């Protein structure tokens, strides 16, 4: 039996500095093969990366839309420079596509125009959601660290307000955005002369603790979890609370297979337990975690009650 065949499957923006051709090939495959409803597209982490892909955006958007995908343009998550303010103003003025805001500075330009709120906007409670809905937000992706009980409250208020509520269900969880670039610093460079060293780590640079165990990943100015967030075991709970969109965050694994596995589970072709096994096989040795959803430390894997 389908969990919720009407639930939309979304693909978040690529957070990492992949070469332009790799991105083009990736989105071509998503357009042609992946059962994705909505694709978020745009540079979210570092404005210095933008020129590498900007000229390809129109063709990629066209390819995705010909593949039946809805394209949403995502904004930067941090604004410090005039060029970044200009980028925010430009994306807010975009015609023909929805936008997803990831930094509050864009609200200055987007108020009065329907827009989405990304997970880096940190909408943690229902009153914040109501306030931002009053400023024309139509959709919100909850922060990945939000416990399931809080997400249920957010989803309930979203239904009352007519606002879509989305949850990330796969991929490394964003934990922090910094003004400094640790990725550059770790290689003896500074942010302004980083030489784009982040390109060497297509899923983030592993960060080890004093005990030698990897527990975080660094992506330019962004800190991510080492474990991949995986809410395959919570699929029933998410659908029951009214989450309308399930987000997959791109990594250099077979994202078409990840998307197909999730669609199969949402449509009832496989059980949640089988989905978990499929995802585990696709991410190789990278651990999976769902601790945040259960109100625990995020790196933990909590055994949920699986149905189906």
C-alpha atoms as a printed R data frame, in Angstrom:
    type eleno elety resid chain resno      x      y       z
1   ATOM     1    CA   UNK     A     1  0.000  0.000   0.000
2   ATOM     2    CA   UNK     A     2  1.336  3.436  -0.915
3   ATOM     3    CA   UNK     A     3  2.495  5.646   1.923
4   ATOM     4    CA   UNK     A     4  1.384  8.700   0.023
5   ATOM     5    CA   UNK     A     5  1.570  8.583  -3.744
6   ATOM     6    CA   UNK     A     6  0.898 12.335  -3.892
7   ATOM     7    CA   UNK     A     7  3.961 13.206  -1.814
8   ATOM     8    CA   UNK     A     8  6.477 15.099  -3.944
9   ATOM     9    CA   UNK     A     9 10.104 14.078  -4.183
10  ATOM    10    CA   UNK     A    10 12.552 16.971  -4.446
11  ATOM    11    CA   UNK     A    11 16.261 17.342  -5.166
12  ATOM    12    CA   UNK     A    12 18.059 20.015  -3.176
13  ATOM    13    CA   UNK     A    13 20.758 22.230  -4.692
14  ATOM    14    CA   UNK     A    14 24.236 20.781  -5.175
15  ATOM    15    CA   UNK     A    15 26.129 22.063  -2.134
16  ATOM    16    CA   UNK     A    16 29.594 21.088  -3.346
17  ATOM    17    CA   UNK     A    17 31.968 22.602  -5.889
18  ATOM    18    CA   UNK     A    18 31.632 20.045  -8.652
19  ATOM    19    CA   UNK     A    19 33.151 20.824 -12.076
20  ATOM    20    CA   UNK     A    20 30.682 22.403 -14.485
21  ATOM    21    CA   UNK     A    21 30.632 19.411 -16.835
22  ATOM    22    CA   UNK     A    22 29.930 17.062 -13.935
23  ATOM    23    CA   UNK     A    23 26.947 19.207 -12.963
24  ATOM    24    CA   UNK     A    24 25.682 19.329 -16.545
25  ATOM    25    CA   UNK     A    25 25.900 15.548 -16.854
26  ATOM    26    CA   UNK     A    26 24.323 15.080 -13.435
27  ATOM    27    CA   UNK     A    27 21.291 17.233 -14.227
28  ATOM    28    CA   UNK     A    28 20.881 15.650 -17.669
29  ATOM    29    CA   UNK     A    29 20.572 12.256 -15.995
30  ATOM    30    CA   UNK     A    30 18.184 13.640 -13.379
31  ATOM    31    CA   UNK     A    31 16.055 15.145 -16.161
32  ATOM    32    CA   UNK     A    32 15.893 11.906 -18.137
33  ATOM    33    CA   UNK     A    33 15.894  9.168 -15.499
34  ATOM    34    CA   UNK     A    34 15.007 10.304 -11.975
35  ATOM    35    CA   UNK     A    35 11.426 10.322 -10.609
36  ATOM    36    CA   UNK     A    36 11.978 13.772  -9.121
37  ATOM    37    CA   UNK     A    37  9.188 16.361  -9.059
38  ATOM    38    CA   UNK     A    38 11.129 19.500  -8.096
39  ATOM    39    CA   UNK     A    39 14.789 20.422  -8.574
40  ATOM    40    CA   UNK     A    40 16.398 23.244  -6.586
41  ATOM    41    CA   UNK     A    41 19.121 24.841  -8.656
42  ATOM    42    CA   UNK     A    42 21.758 27.433  -7.788
43  ATOM    43    CA   UNK     A    43 24.866 28.196  -5.752
44  ATOM    44    CA   UNK     A    44 24.064 28.194  -2.047
45  ATOM    45    CA   UNK     A    45 27.452 28.039  -0.296
46  ATOM    46    CA   UNK     A    46 30.032 30.336  -1.941
47  ATOM    47    CA   UNK     A    47 29.487 33.187  -4.390
48  ATOM    48    CA   UNK     A    48 33.011 32.693  -5.783
49  ATOM    49    CA   UNK     A    49 31.843 29.431  -7.365
50  ATOM    50    CA   UNK     A    50 29.002 31.072  -9.284
51  ATOM    51    CA   UNK     A    51 30.869 32.065 -12.485
52  ATOM    52    CA   UNK     A    52 31.837 28.449 -13.151
53  ATOM    53    CA   UNK     A    53 28.225 27.446 -13.815
54  ATOM    54    CA   UNK     A    54 26.169 30.569 -14.445
55  ATOM    55    CA   UNK     A    55 26.468 30.416 -18.223
56  ATOM    56    CA   UNK     A    56 25.151 26.840 -18.207
57  ATOM    57    CA   UNK     A    57 22.070 27.569 -16.112
58  ATOM    58    CA   UNK     A    58 19.623 28.365 -18.960
59  ATOM    59    CA   UNK     A    59 20.423 25.132 -20.811
60  ATOM    60    CA   UNK     A    60 20.240 23.049 -17.628
61  ATOM    61    CA   UNK     A    61 16.900 24.605 -16.664
62  ATOM    62    CA   UNK     A    62 15.547 23.900 -20.137
63  ATOM    63    CA   UNK     A    63 16.730 20.284 -19.976
64  ATOM    64    CA   UNK     A    64 15.154 19.734 -16.561
65  ATOM    65    CA   UNK     A    65 11.858 21.305 -17.577
66  ATOM    66    CA   UNK     A    66 11.718 19.231 -20.756
67  ATOM    67    CA   UNK     A    67 12.176 16.266 -18.443
68  ATOM    68    CA   UNK     A    68  9.023 17.263 -16.562
69  ATOM    69    CA   UNK     A    69 10.741 18.759 -13.513
70  ATOM    70    CA   UNK     A    70  9.730 21.942 -11.729
71  ATOM    71    CA   UNK     A    71 12.806 24.148 -11.272
72  ATOM    72    CA   UNK     A    72 13.186 26.383  -8.207
73  ATOM    73    CA   UNK     A    73 16.125 28.794  -8.001
74  ATOM    74    CA   UNK     A    74 17.992 28.703  -4.672
75  ATOM    75    CA   UNK     A    75 19.768 31.692  -3.147
76  ATOM    76    CA   UNK     A    76 23.042 32.026  -1.266
77  ATOM    77    CA   UNK     A    77 23.047 31.118   2.424
78  ATOM    78    CA   UNK     A    78 25.385 33.926   3.465
79  ATOM    79    CA   UNK     A    79 25.664 37.528   2.297
80  ATOM    80    CA   UNK     A    80 28.743 39.578   3.194
81  ATOM    81    CA   UNK     A    81 29.763 41.491   0.063
82  ATOM    82    CA   UNK     A    82 28.084 43.937  -2.288
83  ATOM    83    CA   UNK     A    83 28.183 41.440  -5.143
84  ATOM    84    CA   UNK     A    84 26.343 38.991  -2.917
85  ATOM    85    CA   UNK     A    85 23.704 41.592  -2.068
86  ATOM    86    CA   UNK     A    86 23.339 42.203  -5.783
87  ATOM    87    CA   UNK     A    87 22.932 38.453  -6.352
88  ATOM    88    CA   UNK     A    88 20.162 38.338  -3.766
89  ATOM    89    CA   UNK     A    89 18.367 41.267  -5.344
90  ATOM    90    CA   UNK     A    90 18.681 39.661  -8.778
91  ATOM    91    CA   UNK     A    91 17.292 36.299  -7.703
92  ATOM    92    CA   UNK     A    92 14.375 38.006  -5.950
93  ATOM    93    CA   UNK     A    93 13.590 39.788  -9.214
94  ATOM    94    CA   UNK     A    94 13.555 36.515 -11.164
95  ATOM    95    CA   UNK     A    95 10.519 36.048 -13.370
96  ATOM    96    CA   UNK     A    96  9.131 32.687 -14.472
97  ATOM    97    CA   UNK     A    97 10.559 30.556 -11.662
98  ATOM    98    CA   UNK     A    98  9.953 30.185  -7.958
99  ATOM    99    CA   UNK     A    99 12.845 31.085  -5.697
100 ATOM   100    CA   UNK     A   100 14.071 29.514  -2.477
101 ATOM   101    CA   UNK     A   101 15.533 31.906   0.091
102 ATOM   102    CA   UNK     A   102 18.381 30.655   2.268
103 ATOM   103    CA   UNK     A   103 19.384 33.940   3.921
104 ATOM   104    CA   UNK     A   104 17.118 36.514   5.567
105 ATOM   105    CA   UNK     A   105 18.699 39.365   3.601
106 ATOM   106    CA   UNK     A   106 16.671 38.277   0.567
107 ATOM   107    CA   UNK     A   107 13.425 39.000   2.425
108 ATOM   108    CA   UNK     A   108 14.122 42.694   1.837
109 ATOM   109    CA   UNK     A   109 13.725 42.111  -1.878
110 ATOM   110    CA   UNK     A   110 11.275 39.187  -1.943
111 ATOM   111    CA   UNK     A   111  8.493 40.521   0.266
112 ATOM   112    CA   UNK     A   112  5.361 40.915  -1.821
113 ATOM   113    CA   UNK     A   113  6.356 38.070  -4.121
114 ATOM   114    CA   UNK     A   114  5.589 34.387  -3.414
115 ATOM   115    CA   UNK     A   115  8.749 32.507  -2.444
116 ATOM   116    CA   UNK     A   116 10.033 29.417  -0.658
117 ATOM   117    CA   UNK     A   117 12.186 29.205   2.461
118 ATOM   118    CA   UNK     A   118 15.166 26.852   2.437
119 ATOM   119    CA   UNK     A   119 16.453 24.771   5.354
120 ATOM   120    CA   UNK     A   120 19.207 27.302   6.082
121 ATOM   121    CA   UNK     A   121 16.582 29.909   6.967
122 ATOM   122    CA   UNK     A   122 16.128 28.030  10.269
123 ATOM   123    CA   UNK     A   123 12.343 28.071  10.580
124 ATOM   124    CA   UNK     A   124 12.174 26.209  13.894
125 ATOM   125    CA   UNK     A   125  8.630 26.884  15.094
126 ATOM   126    CA   UNK     A   126  5.102 27.558  13.955
127 ATOM   127    CA   UNK     A   127  5.033 31.242  14.921
128 ATOM   128    CA   UNK     A   128  8.074 31.967  12.761
129 ATOM   129    CA   UNK     A   129  6.372 30.107   9.928
130 ATOM   130    CA   UNK     A   130  3.181 32.130  10.380
131 ATOM   131    CA   UNK     A   131  5.124 35.406  10.373
132 ATOM   132    CA   UNK     A   132  7.036 34.510   7.210
133 ATOM   133    CA   UNK     A   133  3.881 33.211   5.529
134 ATOM   134    CA   UNK     A   134  2.453 36.655   6.176
135 ATOM   135    CA   UNK     A   135  5.380 37.985   4.160
136 ATOM   136    CA   UNK     A   136  4.431 35.802   1.173
137 ATOM   137    CA   UNK     A   137  6.334 32.574   1.905
138 ATOM   138    CA   UNK     A   138  4.411 29.688   0.334
139 ATOM   139    CA   UNK     A   139  6.663 26.743   1.231
140 ATOM   140    CA   UNK     A   140  9.311 25.908   3.815
141 ATOM   141    CA   UNK     A   141 11.964 23.200   4.094
142 ATOM   142    CA   UNK     A   142 12.547 22.501   7.773
143 ATOM   143    CA   UNK     A   143 16.098 22.500   9.190
144 ATOM   144    CA   UNK     A   144 17.430 18.915   9.250
145 ATOM   145    CA   UNK     A   145 18.130 19.088  13.003
146 ATOM   146    CA   UNK     A   146 14.471 19.690  13.855
147 ATOM   147    CA   UNK     A   147 13.030 16.841  15.989
148 ATOM   148    CA   UNK     A   148 10.103 14.924  14.570
149 ATOM   149    CA   UNK     A   149  7.734 16.209  17.265
150 ATOM   150    CA   UNK     A   150  8.534 19.813  16.287
151 ATOM   151    CA   UNK     A   151  8.278 18.991  12.590
152 ATOM   152    CA   UNK     A   152  4.768 17.633  13.204
153 ATOM   153    CA   UNK     A   153  3.736 20.950  14.796
154 ATOM   154    CA   UNK     A   154  5.282 22.864  11.897
155 ATOM   155    CA   UNK     A   155  3.486 20.679   9.351
156 ATOM   156    CA   UNK     A   156  0.152 21.166  11.115
157 ATOM   157    CA   UNK     A   157  0.515 24.952  11.049
158 ATOM   158    CA   UNK     A   158  1.643 24.753   7.433
159 ATOM   159    CA   UNK     A   159 -1.581 22.965   6.500
160 ATOM   160    CA   UNK     A   160 -3.615 25.604   8.310
161 ATOM   161    CA   UNK     A   161 -1.756 28.384   6.497
162 ATOM   162    CA   UNK     A   162 -1.747 26.675   3.109
163 ATOM   163    CA   UNK     A   163  2.064 26.499   3.218
164 ATOM   164    CA   UNK     A   164  3.905 23.425   1.961
165 ATOM   165    CA   UNK     A   165  6.283 21.806   4.463
166 ATOM   166    CA   UNK     A   166  9.323 19.905   3.230
167 ATOM   167    CA   UNK     A   167 11.839 17.716   5.068
168 ATOM   168    CA   UNK     A   168 15.284 16.543   4.051
169 ATOM   169    CA   UNK     A   169 15.321 12.751   4.118
170 ATOM   170    CA   UNK     A   170 18.681 11.935   2.531
171 ATOM   171    CA   UNK     A   171 22.186 13.392   2.494
172 ATOM   172    CA   UNK     A   172 24.612 15.123   4.805
173 ATOM   173    CA   UNK     A   173 22.926 17.573   7.157
174 ATOM   174    CA   UNK     A   174 24.076 21.191   7.098
175 ATOM   175    CA   UNK     A   175 25.126 22.163  10.614
176 ATOM   176    CA   UNK     A   176 26.728 25.608  10.275
177 ATOM   177    CA   UNK     A   177 27.762 28.351   7.870
178 ATOM   178    CA   UNK     A   178 30.855 30.389   8.783
179 ATOM   179    CA   UNK     A   179 32.240 33.742   7.695
180 ATOM   180    CA   UNK     A   180 35.623 32.014   7.367
181 ATOM   181    CA   UNK     A   181 36.567 29.192   4.994
182 ATOM   182    CA   UNK     A   182 38.014 26.338   7.009
183 ATOM   183    CA   UNK     A   183 38.440 24.332   3.813
184 ATOM   184    CA   UNK     A   184 40.977 26.898   2.574
185 ATOM   185    CA   UNK     A   185 42.586 27.318   5.995
186 ATOM   186    CA   UNK     A   186 43.168 23.572   6.330
187 ATOM   187    CA   UNK     A   187 45.297 23.755   3.176
188 ATOM   188    CA   UNK     A   188 47.290 26.807   4.303
189 ATOM   189    CA   UNK     A   189 45.270 29.243   2.198
190 ATOM   190    CA   UNK     A   190 42.971 32.166   2.882
191 ATOM   191    CA   UNK     A   191 39.387 32.613   1.733
192 ATOM   192    CA   UNK     A   192 40.257 35.267  -0.873
193 ATOM   193    CA   UNK     A   193 42.981 33.074  -2.391
194 ATOM   194    CA   UNK     A   194 41.515 29.626  -1.787
195 ATOM   195    CA   UNK     A   195 42.322 28.398  -5.320
196 ATOM   196    CA   UNK     A   196 39.008 26.537  -5.081
197 ATOM   197    CA   UNK     A   197 40.520 23.707  -3.073
198 ATOM   198    CA   UNK     A   198 36.987 22.584  -2.126
199 ATOM   199    CA   UNK     A   199 36.718 21.091  -5.614
200 ATOM   200    CA   UNK     A   200 39.036 18.308  -4.427
201 ATOM   201    CA   UNK     A   201 36.354 17.018  -2.033
202 ATOM   202    CA   UNK     A   202 33.180 16.275  -4.035
203 ATOM   203    CA   UNK     A   203 31.208 15.300  -0.905
204 ATOM   204    CA   UNK     A   204 33.016 17.499   1.602
205 ATOM   205    CA   UNK     A   205 36.379 17.191   3.378
206 ATOM   206    CA   UNK     A   206 36.324 14.641   6.219
207 ATOM   207    CA   UNK     A   207 37.057 16.149   9.628
208 ATOM   208    CA   UNK     A   208 38.372 13.929  12.419
209 ATOM   209    CA   UNK     A   209 38.223 14.423  16.154
210 ATOM   210    CA   UNK     A   210 40.999 13.873  18.707
211 ATOM   211    CA   UNK     A   211 40.092 10.195  18.766
212 ATOM   212    CA   UNK     A   212 40.840  9.873  15.050
213 ATOM   213    CA   UNK     A   213 37.233  9.189  14.109
214 ATOM   214    CA   UNK     A   214 35.554 11.121  11.310
215 ATOM   215    CA   UNK     A   215 32.524 12.990  12.611
216 ATOM   216    CA   UNK     A   216 32.021 16.061  10.373
217 ATOM   217    CA   UNK     A   217 32.581 17.162   6.786
218 ATOM   218    CA   UNK     A   218 33.716 20.608   5.629
219 ATOM   219    CA   UNK     A   219 32.503 22.204   2.401
220 ATOM   220    CA   UNK     A   220 34.040 25.649   2.008
221 ATOM   221    CA   UNK     A   221 32.374 27.809   4.660
222 ATOM   222    CA   UNK     A   222 29.855 25.075   5.467
223 ATOM   223    CA   UNK     A   223 30.070 22.393   8.139
224 ATOM   224    CA   UNK     A   224 28.113 19.205   7.474
225 ATOM   225    CA   UNK     A   225 27.475 15.958   9.277
226 ATOM   226    CA   UNK     A   226 29.761 13.083   8.329
227 ATOM   227    CA   UNK     A   227 26.861 10.622   8.365
228 ATOM   228    CA   UNK     A   228 24.195 10.853   5.710
229 ATOM   229    CA   UNK     A   229 20.812 11.780   7.095
230 ATOM   230    CA   UNK     A   230 18.464  8.903   6.290
231 ATOM   231    CA   UNK     A   231 14.796  9.027   7.244
232 ATOM   232    CA   UNK     A   232 13.755  5.903   5.362
233 ATOM   233    CA   UNK     A   233 12.519  4.348   8.593
234 ATOM   234    CA   UNK     A   234 10.439  7.455   9.354
235 ATOM   235    CA   UNK     A   235  8.607  7.547   6.024
236 ATOM   236    CA   UNK     A   236  5.247  6.581   7.579
237 ATOM   237    CA   UNK     A   237  5.592  9.165  10.344
238 ATOM   238    CA   UNK     A   238  6.510 11.937   7.911
239 ATOM   239    CA   UNK     A   239  3.537 11.182   5.673
240 ATOM   240    CA   UNK     A   240  1.178 10.959   8.651
241 ATOM   241    CA   UNK     A   241  2.210 14.374   9.979
242 ATOM   242    CA   UNK     A   242  1.523 15.954   6.581
243 ATOM   243    CA   UNK     A   243  5.002 16.627   5.220
244 ATOM   244    CA   UNK     A   244  4.297 17.400   1.567
245 ATOM   245    CA   UNK     A   245  7.775 17.185   0.031
246 ATOM   246    CA   UNK     A   246 10.686 14.822   0.700
247 ATOM   247    CA   UNK     A   247 14.119 16.313  -0.108
248 ATOM   248    CA   UNK     A   248 17.172 14.418  -1.298
249 ATOM   249    CA   UNK     A   249 20.469 16.305  -1.025
250 ATOM   250    CA   UNK     A   250 22.832 15.509  -3.928
251 ATOM   251    CA   UNK     A   251 26.044 13.555  -3.372
252 ATOM   252    CA   UNK     A   252 28.395 11.705  -5.697
253 ATOM   253    CA   UNK     A   253 26.486  8.458  -5.272
254 ATOM   254    CA   UNK     A   254 23.904  7.170  -7.734
255 ATOM   255    CA   UNK     A   255 21.245  9.799  -7.060
256 ATOM   256    CA   UNK     A   256 18.930  8.339  -9.706
257 ATOM   257    CA   UNK     A   257 18.920  5.072  -7.770
258 ATOM   258    CA   UNK     A   258 18.371  6.957  -4.498
259 ATOM   259    CA   UNK     A   259 15.428  8.819  -6.021
260 ATOM   260    CA   UNK     A   260 13.931  5.674  -7.546
261 ATOM   261    CA   UNK     A   261 14.208  3.866  -4.213
262 ATOM   262    CA   UNK     A   262 12.367  6.639  -2.411
263 ATOM   263    CA   UNK     A   263  9.692  6.839  -5.100
264 ATOM   264    CA   UNK     A   264  9.182  3.085  -4.917
265 ATOM   265    CA   UNK     A   265  8.664  3.340  -1.154
266 ATOM   266    CA   UNK     A   266  6.298  6.315  -1.405
267 ATOM   267    CA   UNK     A   267  4.259  4.492  -4.039
268 ATOM   268    CA   UNK     A   268  4.126  1.303  -1.972
269 ATOM   269    CA   UNK     A   269  6.231 -0.869  -4.279
270 ATOM   270    CA   UNK     A   270  8.750 -1.573  -1.513
271 ATOM   271    CA   UNK     A   271  8.534 -1.489   2.283
272 ATOM   272    CA   UNK     A   272 10.396  1.103   4.387
273 ATOM   273    CA   UNK     A   273 12.755 -1.620   5.618
274 ATOM   274    CA   UNK     A   274 13.667 -2.423   2.012
275 ATOM   275    CA   UNK     A   275 14.207  1.279   1.318
276 ATOM   276    CA   UNK     A   276 16.654  1.463   4.222
277 ATOM   277    CA   UNK     A   277 18.580 -1.522   2.857
278 ATOM   278    CA   UNK     A   278 18.709 -0.027  -0.639
279 ATOM   279    CA   UNK     A   279 20.016  3.310   0.658
280 ATOM   280    CA   UNK     A   280 22.632  1.596   2.816
281 ATOM   281    CA   UNK     A   281 23.900 -0.308  -0.225
282 ATOM   282    CA   UNK     A   282 24.158  2.894  -2.289
283 ATOM   283    CA   UNK     A   283 26.250  4.915   0.186
284 ATOM   284    CA   UNK     A   284 28.871  2.196   0.709
285 ATOM   285    CA   UNK     A   285 30.757  2.692   3.978
286 ATOM   286    CA   UNK     A   286 29.336  6.108   4.886
287 ATOM   287    CA   UNK     A   287 27.206  5.784   8.038
288 ATOM   288    CA   UNK     A   288 23.499  6.654   8.065
289 ATOM   289    CA   UNK     A   289 21.905  8.642  10.886
290 ATOM   290    CA   UNK     A   290 18.500  9.824  12.079
291 ATOM   291    CA   UNK     A   291 19.233 10.967  15.623
292 ATOM   292    CA   UNK     A   292 17.954 14.524  15.184
293 ATOM   293    CA   UNK     A   293 14.499 13.295  14.187
294 ATOM   294    CA   UNK     A   294 14.265 11.354  17.457
295 ATOM   295    CA   UNK     A   295 15.513 14.254  19.593
296 ATOM   296    CA   UNK     A   296 18.934 12.652  20.065
297 ATOM   297    CA   UNK     A   297 22.470 13.437  18.930
298 ATOM   298    CA   UNK     A   298 22.368 13.786  15.170
299 ATOM   299    CA   UNK     A   299 25.055 11.207  14.396
300 ATOM   300    CA   UNK     A   300 23.124  8.375  16.028
301 ATOM   301    CA   UNK     A   301 21.150  5.725  14.208
302 ATOM   302    CA   UNK     A   302 17.916  5.134  16.136
303 ATOM   303    CA   UNK     A   303 15.951  2.034  15.220
304 ATOM   304    CA   UNK     A   304 12.422  3.205  14.297
305 ATOM   305    CA   UNK     A   305  9.329  1.071  14.198
306 ATOM   306    CA   UNK     A   306  9.148 -0.038  10.575
307 ATOM   307    CA   UNK     A   307  5.879 -0.872   8.875
308 ATOM   308    CA   UNK     A   308  5.031 -2.599   5.641
